[in-house]
Amino acid sequence: SAAGSSAGGAGGASEPGLAVFGLRGAAPSVATFRDSVGVRHGLAAVGGPGGAGGPRAGDHLAVVQGGTRNCLRFYAWRKEQPSMTCTTPEKVGPICTTSCGSFVVAGGASGTCYMWALDTGALVRVWKAHYLAVSCARVLDDDSYVVTTSEDAIVRVWNTGDLLDSSVSNPRASMSFSDHTLAITDLWTGGFGVAARILTCSLDQTLKSWFLHSSDPSEERSYLLRSVVLPCPLNCCTADGLETFAFVAGTDGVIYEVPLREGLRGVSDGGVSLGGGSEGEQARKRRRATGGGAVSGTSTFGLGGQATAASFRRRLEGHTAAVTCLSMSATGLLLVSGSSDGTCRLWDTYSGQAIKVVSIHGGLRPVVSLRVVPMPRDLARGHGATSVTSGGASERAITIPPLRPLHRYQTDPSAKGDGSADTGPVVRFRP
């Protein structure tokens, strides 16, 4: 299923702003939630792998409230009204959660990031991540790093261990790169933990591919694999799980398919060799000239601000306004796009055809955030899905773990009313 969040309209915040529709079937929506006027990248599924919603589906949906109110709302499946509303220290935008379901991270308009422990609601870390507003935040699939981007055109990678360590008063970014020239609008992180590929797109019309890799375990560094210039300022990007192709879209309403592996010859300890031996040789020469430091070999298409035939493989057209968000299914066969024209389109990535068009709230509000999650079990029961049983026995009751109200201010973890020391947030490890 796909959850889409729309911006506010003339009808007020009491109208439904968050809608859930199935990728399979003709039903326009399977659930709606009220008082959920969203913002860009302000939608996340909260819940661990073994939660009641199923693997990666989440037990709750977290939505950052748009407008002038500084609040974060949580919604439970099959309940229109928010189950909990929390006040945030400032106006936050992008949010993300760890795969273990223990922490939620939010980026603020001042460039400050906040991390809460969902088990206790404690604000465990507040740190200055960027100079300008945080535009996107993601956690790697193994929860080892938090990646943030900003309107200051800088990407920073933060070690989760440092953020949770109370003895570290001022965490520093493990990796930082600033090859973009304008504000970064979206961020996508792949699998494989610390060896993940990262995609960033920006208003400077470029899609950049990064590789978190280090031949020396004691050294943390990244490589810029590729930079692709496209015809318009970019708003969103995503890729398939195998990291073979990416989809990126912007202000012209067209979705571009960009190959990620064409031209890659491999990764060596002297840099990244792309497209042929000339680029790898140049990278090795630059490495020797700089005394053996880390040098990134890059492959740039469409230099000079003009897209070339090698920039993208094909175009997916259908939206009548700017595309604001993209999300892909786990199999990579389906792509969902949201636009300012108030519609979500479901695309078949193999043929490039639109197989479903869903109008959110009659097309009166732009779609600002989108997320594809597996169909939760309590929603699937009412839409033709068979109930899950074990050995022919009846399905056991599902207990959803309670949510604690998020604290607005950070407290001293060593000071408690009973004189005992606080051991910090509770961390649930994945099996």
Tab-separated table of C-alpha atoms in Angstrom:
chain	number	residue	atom	x	y	z
A	1	SER	CA	0.000	0.000	0.000
A	2	ALA	CA	1.032	3.617	-0.473
A	3	ALA	CA	0.486	6.440	2.005
A	4	GLY	CA	0.279	9.930	0.533
A	5	SER	CA	0.238	13.181	2.489
A	6	SER	CA	-1.134	16.382	0.987
A	7	ALA	CA	-0.683	20.026	1.849
A	8	GLY	CA	-3.392	22.144	3.413
A	9	GLY	CA	-6.293	23.610	1.463
A	10	ALA	CA	-9.151	26.000	1.943
A	11	GLY	CA	-11.221	23.379	3.728
A	12	GLY	CA	-9.174	23.505	6.904
A	13	ALA	CA	-7.134	20.962	8.821
A	14	SER	CA	-10.165	18.964	9.937
A	15	GLU	CA	-10.481	17.467	6.456
A	16	PRO	CA	-8.533	14.309	5.590
A	17	GLY	CA	-4.949	15.112	4.564
A	18	LEU	CA	-3.399	11.638	4.644
A	19	ALA	CA	-4.741	8.885	2.411
A	20	VAL	CA	-3.713	5.231	2.032
A	21	PHE	CA	-4.430	3.368	-1.188
A	22	GLY	CA	-3.519	-0.113	-2.375
A	23	LEU	CA	-1.106	-0.702	-5.225
A	24	ARG	CA	-3.193	-3.688	-6.319
A	25	GLY	CA	-6.894	-3.416	-7.050
A	26	ALA	CA	-9.169	-0.631	-8.226
A	27	ALA	CA	-10.121	0.847	-4.838
A	28	PRO	CA	-9.160	4.564	-4.749
A	29	SER	CA	-8.238	4.445	-1.053
A	30	VAL	CA	-8.390	2.036	1.854
A	31	ALA	CA	-7.960	4.493	4.730
A	32	THR	CA	-7.973	8.227	5.403
A	33	PHE	CA	-6.721	10.196	8.397
A	34	ARG	CA	-7.940	13.576	9.605
A	35	ASP	CA	-6.013	16.579	10.924
A	36	SER	CA	-2.970	15.479	8.936
A	37	VAL	CA	-1.851	18.398	6.793
A	38	GLY	CA	1.665	17.338	5.826
A	39	VAL	CA	4.978	18.816	4.684
A	40	ARG	CA	7.688	17.556	2.347
A	41	HIS	CA	9.407	14.420	3.674
A	42	GLY	CA	7.249	14.689	6.793
A	43	LEU	CA	5.809	11.155	6.663
A	44	ALA	CA	7.276	8.011	8.252
A	45	ALA	CA	6.158	4.556	9.352
A	46	VAL	CA	6.916	3.867	13.011
A	47	GLY	CA	7.422	0.297	14.162
A	48	GLY	CA	10.016	-2.452	14.259
A	49	PRO	CA	10.311	-5.502	12.000
A	50	GLY	CA	8.112	-7.571	14.298
A	51	GLY	CA	5.431	-4.976	14.822
A	52	ALA	CA	1.721	-5.467	14.457
A	53	GLY	CA	1.687	-3.903	11.019
A	54	GLY	CA	3.953	-6.582	9.585
A	55	PRO	CA	7.550	-6.319	8.357
A	56	ARG	CA	8.446	-2.683	7.654
A	57	ALA	CA	4.779	-1.668	7.605
A	58	GLY	CA	4.906	0.051	10.964
A	59	ASP	CA	2.425	0.113	13.807
A	60	HIS	CA	1.785	3.853	13.421
A	61	LEU	CA	2.221	6.618	10.859
A	62	ALA	CA	4.057	9.761	11.954
A	63	VAL	CA	3.090	12.988	10.165
A	64	VAL	CA	4.646	16.419	10.655
A	65	GLN	CA	1.849	18.959	10.883
A	66	GLY	CA	2.031	21.711	8.274
A	67	GLY	CA	1.132	25.346	8.742
A	68	THR	CA	2.308	27.370	11.713
A	69	ARG	CA	1.922	24.712	14.422
A	70	ASN	CA	5.027	22.957	15.739
A	71	CYS	CA	3.667	19.481	16.266
A	72	LEU	CA	4.135	15.865	15.249
A	73	ARG	CA	1.129	13.544	15.072
A	74	PHE	CA	0.935	9.753	15.237
A	75	TYR	CA	-1.852	7.728	13.646
A	76	ALA	CA	-2.827	4.111	14.222
A	77	TRP	CA	-4.227	2.014	11.396
A	78	ARG	CA	-8.050	2.009	11.101
A	79	LYS	CA	-8.409	5.133	13.236
A	80	GLU	CA	-9.051	8.473	11.540
A	81	GLN	CA	-8.162	10.695	14.478
A	82	PRO	CA	-4.557	11.054	15.679
A	83	SER	CA	-3.661	8.767	18.546
A	84	MET	CA	-1.095	11.207	19.901
A	85	THR	CA	-0.014	14.790	19.218
A	86	CYS	CA	3.400	15.982	20.380
A	87	THR	CA	4.788	19.513	20.411
A	88	THR	CA	8.241	19.892	18.876
A	89	PRO	CA	10.900	22.419	19.963
A	90	GLU	CA	10.664	24.216	16.613
A	91	LYS	CA	9.109	23.867	13.193
A	92	VAL	CA	10.400	20.529	11.884
A	93	GLY	CA	10.153	19.138	8.373
A	94	PRO	CA	11.744	15.827	7.376
A	95	ILE	CA	11.462	12.857	9.743
A	96	CYS	CA	12.750	9.285	9.654
A	97	THR	CA	12.813	6.291	11.977
A	98	THR	CA	15.280	3.517	12.672
A	99	SER	CA	14.477	0.041	11.390
A	100	CYS	CA	14.397	-1.294	14.947
A	101	GLY	CA	11.571	1.143	15.755
A	102	SER	CA	13.349	2.636	18.763
A	103	PHE	CA	14.180	6.159	17.581
A	104	VAL	CA	12.756	8.925	15.415
A	105	VAL	CA	14.888	11.720	13.920
A	106	ALA	CA	13.529	15.085	12.763
A	107	GLY	CA	15.223	18.021	11.071
A	108	GLY	CA	14.348	21.611	11.921
A	109	ALA	CA	14.129	24.853	9.972
A	110	SER	CA	17.150	26.217	11.863
A	111	GLY	CA	19.411	23.360	10.741
A	112	THR	CA	19.131	21.561	14.092
A	113	CYS	CA	18.272	17.852	14.259
A	114	TYR	CA	16.424	16.082	17.075
A	115	MET	CA	16.403	12.415	18.092
A	116	TRP	CA	13.738	10.916	20.364
A	117	ALA	CA	13.528	7.486	21.991
A	118	LEU	CA	10.043	6.147	21.278
A	119	ASP	CA	10.109	3.765	24.253
A	120	THR	CA	10.385	6.604	26.759
A	121	GLY	CA	9.658	9.738	24.722
A	122	ALA	CA	12.959	11.248	25.866
A	123	LEU	CA	14.750	13.743	23.640
A	124	VAL	CA	18.107	11.974	23.661
A	125	ARG	CA	20.061	14.214	21.271
A	126	VAL	CA	19.904	17.758	19.909
A	127	TRP	CA	22.697	18.772	17.555
A	128	LYS	CA	23.429	21.473	14.993
A	129	ALA	CA	23.633	19.572	11.726
A	130	HIS	CA	23.514	22.331	9.085
A	131	TYR	CA	23.626	26.083	8.645
A	132	LEU	CA	20.263	26.268	6.868
A	133	ALA	CA	17.028	24.278	7.095
A	134	VAL	CA	17.306	20.490	6.967
A	135	SER	CA	15.669	19.273	3.758
A	136	CYS	CA	15.853	15.478	4.176
A	137	ALA	CA	16.959	12.840	6.701
A	138	ARG	CA	17.434	9.089	6.326
A	139	VAL	CA	18.756	6.228	8.461
A	140	LEU	CA	20.743	3.420	6.833
A	141	ASP	CA	19.105	-0.005	6.834
A	142	ASP	CA	21.415	-1.284	9.598
A	143	ASP	CA	20.877	1.871	11.730
A	144	SER	CA	24.623	2.572	11.741
A	145	TYR	CA	24.461	6.096	10.272
A	146	VAL	CA	22.030	8.986	9.950
A	147	VAL	CA	22.306	10.937	6.689
A	148	THR	CA	21.024	14.526	6.491
A	149	THR	CA	20.831	17.065	3.674
A	150	SER	CA	20.075	20.753	3.788
A	151	GLU	CA	19.323	23.857	1.801
A	152	ASP	CA	22.993	24.758	2.277
A	153	ALA	CA	23.809	22.107	-0.426
A	154	ILE	CA	25.756	19.924	2.044
A	155	VAL	CA	25.307	16.210	2.777
A	156	ARG	CA	26.457	14.986	6.186
A	157	VAL	CA	26.676	11.457	7.579
A	158	TRP	CA	26.418	10.990	11.360
A	159	ASN	CA	27.417	7.942	13.380
A	160	THR	CA	24.408	6.679	15.333
A	161	GLY	CA	26.671	5.474	18.146
A	162	ASP	CA	28.004	8.995	18.659
A	163	LEU	CA	24.484	10.409	18.705
A	164	LEU	CA	23.413	7.953	21.421
A	165	ASP	CA	26.603	8.319	23.487
A	166	SER	CA	25.869	10.761	26.303
A	167	SER	CA	29.597	11.350	26.826
A	168	VAL	CA	29.852	12.951	23.356
A	169	SER	CA	28.710	16.521	23.905
A	170	ASN	CA	29.201	17.788	20.347
A	171	PRO	CA	28.992	15.035	17.710
A	172	ARG	CA	30.886	15.593	14.490
A	173	ALA	CA	29.911	14.365	11.073
A	174	SER	CA	31.724	11.193	10.043
A	175	MET	CA	31.508	12.189	6.372
A	176	SER	CA	30.560	15.425	4.663
A	177	PHE	CA	30.459	16.401	0.999
A	178	SER	CA	29.326	19.546	-0.771
A	179	ASP	CA	29.462	18.985	-4.520
A	180	HIS	CA	25.998	20.441	-5.098
A	181	THR	CA	25.751	24.156	-5.815
A	182	LEU	CA	22.097	24.731	-4.831
A	183	ALA	CA	19.709	23.396	-2.207
A	184	ILE	CA	19.400	19.604	-1.984
A	185	THR	CA	15.778	18.527	-2.317
A	186	ASP	CA	15.785	14.745	-1.814
A	187	LEU	CA	17.918	11.874	-0.560
A	188	TRP	CA	17.766	8.121	-1.153
A	189	THR	CA	19.820	5.508	0.710
A	190	GLY	CA	20.378	1.946	-0.474
A	191	GLY	CA	21.049	-1.264	1.380
A	192	PHE	CA	24.223	-3.011	2.560
A	193	GLY	CA	24.785	-0.800	5.615
A	194	VAL	CA	28.014	1.175	5.623
A	195	ALA	CA	28.670	0.087	2.022
A	196	ALA	CA	25.452	1.748	0.864
A	197	ARG	CA	24.952	3.861	-2.219
A	198	ILE	CA	23.431	7.305	-1.643
A	199	LEU	CA	21.548	9.371	-4.223
A	200	THR	CA	20.985	13.117	-3.878
A	201	CYS	CA	19.158	15.508	-6.192
A	202	SER	CA	19.198	19.272	-6.124
A	203	LEU	CA	17.820	22.435	-7.632
A	204	ASP	CA	21.086	22.678	-9.576
A	205	GLN	CA	19.566	20.047	-11.964
A	206	THR	CA	22.012	17.302	-10.979
A	207	LEU	CA	21.547	13.799	-9.615
A	208	LYS	CA	24.644	12.591	-7.756
A	209	SER	CA	25.490	9.055	-6.713
A	210	TRP	CA	27.719	8.448	-3.695
A	211	PHE	CA	29.310	5.293	-2.366
A	212	LEU	CA	30.111	4.927	1.336
A	213	HIS	CA	33.282	2.878	1.247
A	214	SER	CA	36.663	2.766	2.895
A	215	SER	CA	39.490	0.356	2.262
A	216	ASP	CA	40.876	1.254	5.684
A	217	PRO	CA	38.442	0.317	8.502
A	218	SER	CA	39.832	3.136	10.656
A	219	GLU	CA	39.063	5.758	7.994
A	220	GLU	CA	35.584	6.931	7.045
A	221	ARG	CA	35.231	8.497	3.619
A	222	SER	CA	32.950	8.523	0.590
A	223	TYR	CA	33.305	8.506	-3.173
A	224	LEU	CA	31.340	10.462	-5.729
A	225	LEU	CA	30.445	7.864	-8.325
A	226	ARG	CA	28.435	9.820	-10.849
A	227	SER	CA	26.876	13.194	-11.528
A	228	VAL	CA	24.041	13.441	-14.059
A	229	VAL	CA	22.672	16.744	-15.385
A	230	LEU	CA	18.959	16.791	-16.232
A	231	PRO	CA	16.786	19.367	-18.022
A	232	CYS	CA	15.040	20.924	-14.996
A	233	PRO	CA	15.468	21.601	-11.263
A	234	LEU	CA	14.931	18.323	-9.412
A	235	ASN	CA	12.536	17.659	-6.536
A	236	CYS	CA	12.736	13.928	-5.769
A	237	CYS	CA	14.597	10.719	-6.541
A	238	THR	CA	14.420	7.000	-5.769
A	239	ALA	CA	15.986	3.733	-6.948
A	240	ASP	CA	15.311	0.015	-6.993
A	241	GLY	CA	16.626	-2.334	-4.333
A	242	LEU	CA	19.320	-3.767	-6.626
A	243	GLU	CA	20.572	-0.229	-7.375
A	244	THR	CA	20.532	-0.748	-11.144
A	245	PHE	CA	18.396	2.250	-12.124
A	246	ALA	CA	17.065	5.427	-10.536
A	247	PHE	CA	14.034	7.592	-11.155
A	248	VAL	CA	14.272	11.340	-10.702
A	249	ALA	CA	11.694	14.095	-11.318
A	250	GLY	CA	11.396	17.836	-11.027
A	251	THR	CA	9.511	20.952	-11.940
A	252	ASP	CA	8.656	19.970	-15.525
A	253	GLY	CA	6.382	17.090	-14.425
A	254	VAL	CA	8.454	14.436	-16.228
A	255	ILE	CA	10.039	11.410	-14.524
A	256	TYR	CA	13.467	10.433	-15.878
A	257	GLU	CA	14.946	6.953	-15.637
A	258	VAL	CA	18.707	7.092	-15.081
A	259	PRO	CA	20.927	3.970	-15.244
A	260	LEU	CA	23.210	3.574	-12.237
A	261	ARG	CA	25.528	0.774	-13.331
A	262	GLU	CA	26.217	1.519	-16.970
A	263	GLY	CA	29.858	2.498	-17.319
A	264	LEU	CA	30.950	1.314	-13.878
A	265	ARG	CA	34.051	-0.836	-14.053
A	266	GLY	CA	34.645	-1.326	-10.342
A	267	VAL	CA	36.083	0.192	-7.209
A	268	SER	CA	39.765	0.198	-6.394
A	269	ASP	CA	41.734	1.502	-3.473
A	270	GLY	CA	43.008	4.359	-5.643
A	271	GLY	CA	39.583	5.746	-6.504
A	272	VAL	CA	36.593	4.823	-8.588
A	273	SER	CA	37.049	3.806	-12.212
A	274	LEU	CA	34.082	4.696	-14.396
A	275	GLY	CA	33.429	4.286	-18.085
A	276	GLY	CA	36.944	3.287	-19.050
A	277	GLY	CA	40.597	3.333	-18.136
A	278	SER	CA	41.115	7.048	-18.764
A	279	GLU	CA	38.997	8.179	-15.827
A	280	GLY	CA	40.623	5.684	-13.461
A	281	GLU	CA	44.086	6.772	-14.581
A	282	GLN	CA	43.205	10.423	-14.015
A	283	ALA	CA	41.937	9.567	-10.538
A	284	ARG	CA	45.197	7.775	-9.724
A	285	LYS	CA	47.228	10.748	-10.999
A	286	ARG	CA	45.199	13.151	-8.846
A	287	ARG	CA	45.676	10.836	-5.881
A	288	ARG	CA	49.449	10.811	-6.312
A	289	ALA	CA	49.482	14.586	-6.800
A	290	THR	CA	47.651	15.117	-3.508
A	291	GLY	CA	49.943	12.849	-1.554
A	292	GLY	CA	47.754	9.762	-1.506
A	293	GLY	CA	44.572	11.360	-0.194
A	294	ALA	CA	41.059	10.226	-1.039
A	295	VAL	CA	40.155	11.194	-4.592
A	296	SER	CA	36.787	10.589	-6.210
A	297	GLY	CA	36.606	9.594	-9.827
A	298	THR	CA	33.365	10.946	-11.307
A	299	SER	CA	31.337	10.419	-14.414
A	300	THR	CA	29.380	13.507	-15.444
A	301	PHE	CA	26.736	13.504	-18.154
A	302	GLY	CA	25.348	16.658	-19.706
A	303	LEU	CA	28.127	19.056	-18.792
A	304	GLY	CA	27.361	22.716	-19.278
A	305	GLY	CA	23.822	22.445	-17.906
A	306	GLN	CA	22.344	20.632	-20.906
A	307	ALA	CA	21.030	17.085	-20.748
A	308	THR	CA	22.445	14.691	-23.290
A	309	ALA	CA	21.160	11.393	-24.646
A	310	ALA	CA	23.340	9.582	-22.099
A	311	SER	CA	21.785	11.433	-19.144
A	312	PHE	CA	18.648	9.305	-18.955
A	313	ARG	CA	17.230	6.198	-20.558
A	314	ARG	CA	13.579	7.221	-20.980
A	315	ARG	CA	10.901	9.673	-19.849
A	316	LEU	CA	7.659	8.886	-18.008
A	317	GLU	CA	5.076	11.550	-18.837
A	318	GLY	CA	1.569	12.028	-17.491
A	319	HIS	CA	1.586	14.573	-14.668
A	320	THR	CA	0.397	18.072	-15.503
A	321	ALA	CA	2.404	19.823	-12.780
A	322	ALA	CA	5.679	19.413	-10.935
A	323	VAL	CA	6.406	15.970	-9.471
A	324	THR	CA	7.060	16.391	-5.749
A	325	CYS	CA	7.702	12.849	-4.432
A	326	LEU	CA	8.621	9.364	-5.626
A	327	SER	CA	8.553	5.958	-3.948
A	328	MET	CA	9.210	2.455	-5.236
A	329	SER	CA	7.920	-0.952	-4.227
A	330	ALA	CA	10.246	-3.480	-2.614
A	331	THR	CA	10.409	-5.548	-5.811
A	332	GLY	CA	11.281	-2.568	-7.993
A	333	LEU	CA	8.433	-3.380	-10.395
A	334	LEU	CA	6.122	-0.535	-9.342
A	335	LEU	CA	6.832	3.171	-9.008
A	336	VAL	CA	4.494	5.640	-7.314
A	337	SER	CA	4.726	9.360	-8.017
A	338	GLY	CA	2.983	12.313	-6.373
A	339	SER	CA	2.515	15.690	-7.987
A	340	SER	CA	1.328	19.225	-7.405
A	341	ASP	CA	-1.632	18.417	-9.672
A	342	GLY	CA	-3.126	16.457	-6.735
A	343	THR	CA	-2.736	12.980	-8.220
A	344	CYS	CA	-0.639	9.906	-7.529
A	345	ARG	CA	0.320	7.726	-10.485
A	346	LEU	CA	1.331	4.082	-10.344
A	347	TRP	CA	3.881	3.154	-13.017
A	348	ASP	CA	5.088	-0.183	-14.315
A	349	THR	CA	8.863	0.182	-14.362
A	350	TYR	CA	9.308	-2.479	-17.037
A	351	SER	CA	7.033	-0.956	-19.679
A	352	GLY	CA	7.022	2.639	-18.440
A	353	GLN	CA	3.215	2.804	-18.584
A	354	ALA	CA	0.922	4.341	-15.968
A	355	ILE	CA	-1.373	1.577	-14.728
A	356	LYS	CA	-3.311	3.511	-12.079
A	357	VAL	CA	-4.130	7.142	-11.291
A	358	VAL	CA	-5.401	8.102	-7.829
A	359	SER	CA	-6.761	11.585	-7.200
A	360	ILE	CA	-6.056	12.664	-3.619
A	361	HIS	CA	-8.923	14.765	-2.230
A	362	GLY	CA	-10.308	15.413	-5.708
A	363	GLY	CA	-7.028	16.866	-6.934
A	364	LEU	CA	-7.537	20.064	-4.920
A	365	ARG	CA	-4.384	19.689	-2.845
A	366	PRO	CA	-0.826	18.992	-3.956
A	367	VAL	CA	0.768	15.730	-2.819
A	368	VAL	CA	3.839	16.613	-0.762
A	369	SER	CA	4.973	13.298	0.731
A	370	LEU	CA	4.682	9.651	-0.275
A	371	ARG	CA	5.735	6.310	1.156
A	372	VAL	CA	5.222	2.694	0.019
A	373	VAL	CA	4.772	0.192	2.856
A	374	PRO	CA	3.512	-3.419	2.970
A	375	MET	CA	-0.212	-3.687	3.570
A	376	PRO	CA	-0.766	-3.820	7.357
A	377	ARG	CA	-2.505	-6.947	8.532
A	378	ASP	CA	-5.423	-5.186	10.168
A	379	LEU	CA	-6.127	-3.304	6.910
A	380	ALA	CA	-5.559	-6.354	4.697
A	381	ARG	CA	-8.264	-8.343	6.477
A	382	GLY	CA	-10.932	-6.088	5.033
A	383	HIS	CA	-9.586	-6.091	1.471
A	384	GLY	CA	-9.640	-9.732	0.403
A	385	ALA	CA	-6.453	-10.872	2.141
A	386	THR	CA	-6.458	-14.202	3.925
A	387	SER	CA	-5.734	-14.147	7.617
A	388	VAL	CA	-2.346	-15.368	8.753
A	389	THR	CA	-2.456	-18.561	10.814
A	390	SER	CA	0.178	-20.821	12.235
A	391	GLY	CA	-0.314	-24.585	11.926
A	392	GLY	CA	-4.055	-24.239	11.389
A	393	ALA	CA	-4.541	-22.485	14.704
A	394	SER	CA	-6.534	-19.305	14.992
A	395	GLU	CA	-4.651	-16.055	14.714
A	396	ARG	CA	-3.424	-14.739	18.020
A	397	ALA	CA	-4.271	-11.255	19.203
A	398	ILE	CA	-1.798	-8.596	18.131
A	399	THR	CA	-0.542	-6.226	20.805
A	400	ILE	CA	0.637	-2.855	19.528
A	401	PRO	CA	3.398	-1.383	21.696
A	402	PRO	CA	2.306	1.892	23.305
A	403	LEU	CA	3.770	5.210	22.263
A	404	ARG	CA	5.073	7.664	24.817
A	405	PRO	CA	4.580	11.425	24.389
A	406	LEU	CA	7.719	12.991	22.961
A	407	HIS	CA	9.459	15.440	25.275
A	408	ARG	CA	9.892	18.958	24.019
A	409	TYR	CA	13.057	19.659	25.977
A	410	GLN	CA	16.172	17.639	26.648
A	411	THR	CA	16.704	16.585	30.260
A	412	ASP	CA	19.844	15.599	32.123
A	413	PRO	CA	20.026	11.781	31.845
A	414	SER	CA	22.018	11.523	35.096
A	415	ALA	CA	19.523	13.404	37.251
A	416	LYS	CA	16.343	11.660	38.431
A	417	GLY	CA	13.961	12.469	41.211
A	418	ASP	CA	14.713	9.313	43.207
A	419	GLY	CA	18.469	9.914	43.116
A	420	SER	CA	19.215	6.985	40.811
A	421	ALA	CA	21.092	7.283	37.549
A	422	ASP	CA	19.315	6.926	34.224
A	423	THR	CA	20.806	4.264	31.977
A	424	GLY	CA	19.641	6.071	28.817
A	425	PRO	CA	17.258	5.021	26.065
A	426	VAL	CA	16.193	1.459	25.635
A	427	VAL	CA	17.608	-0.081	22.442
A	428	ARG	CA	15.841	-3.036	20.858
A	429	PHE	CA	18.128	-5.125	18.685
A	430	ARG	CA	16.727	-6.860	15.638
A	431	PRO	CA	16.699	-10.664	15.741
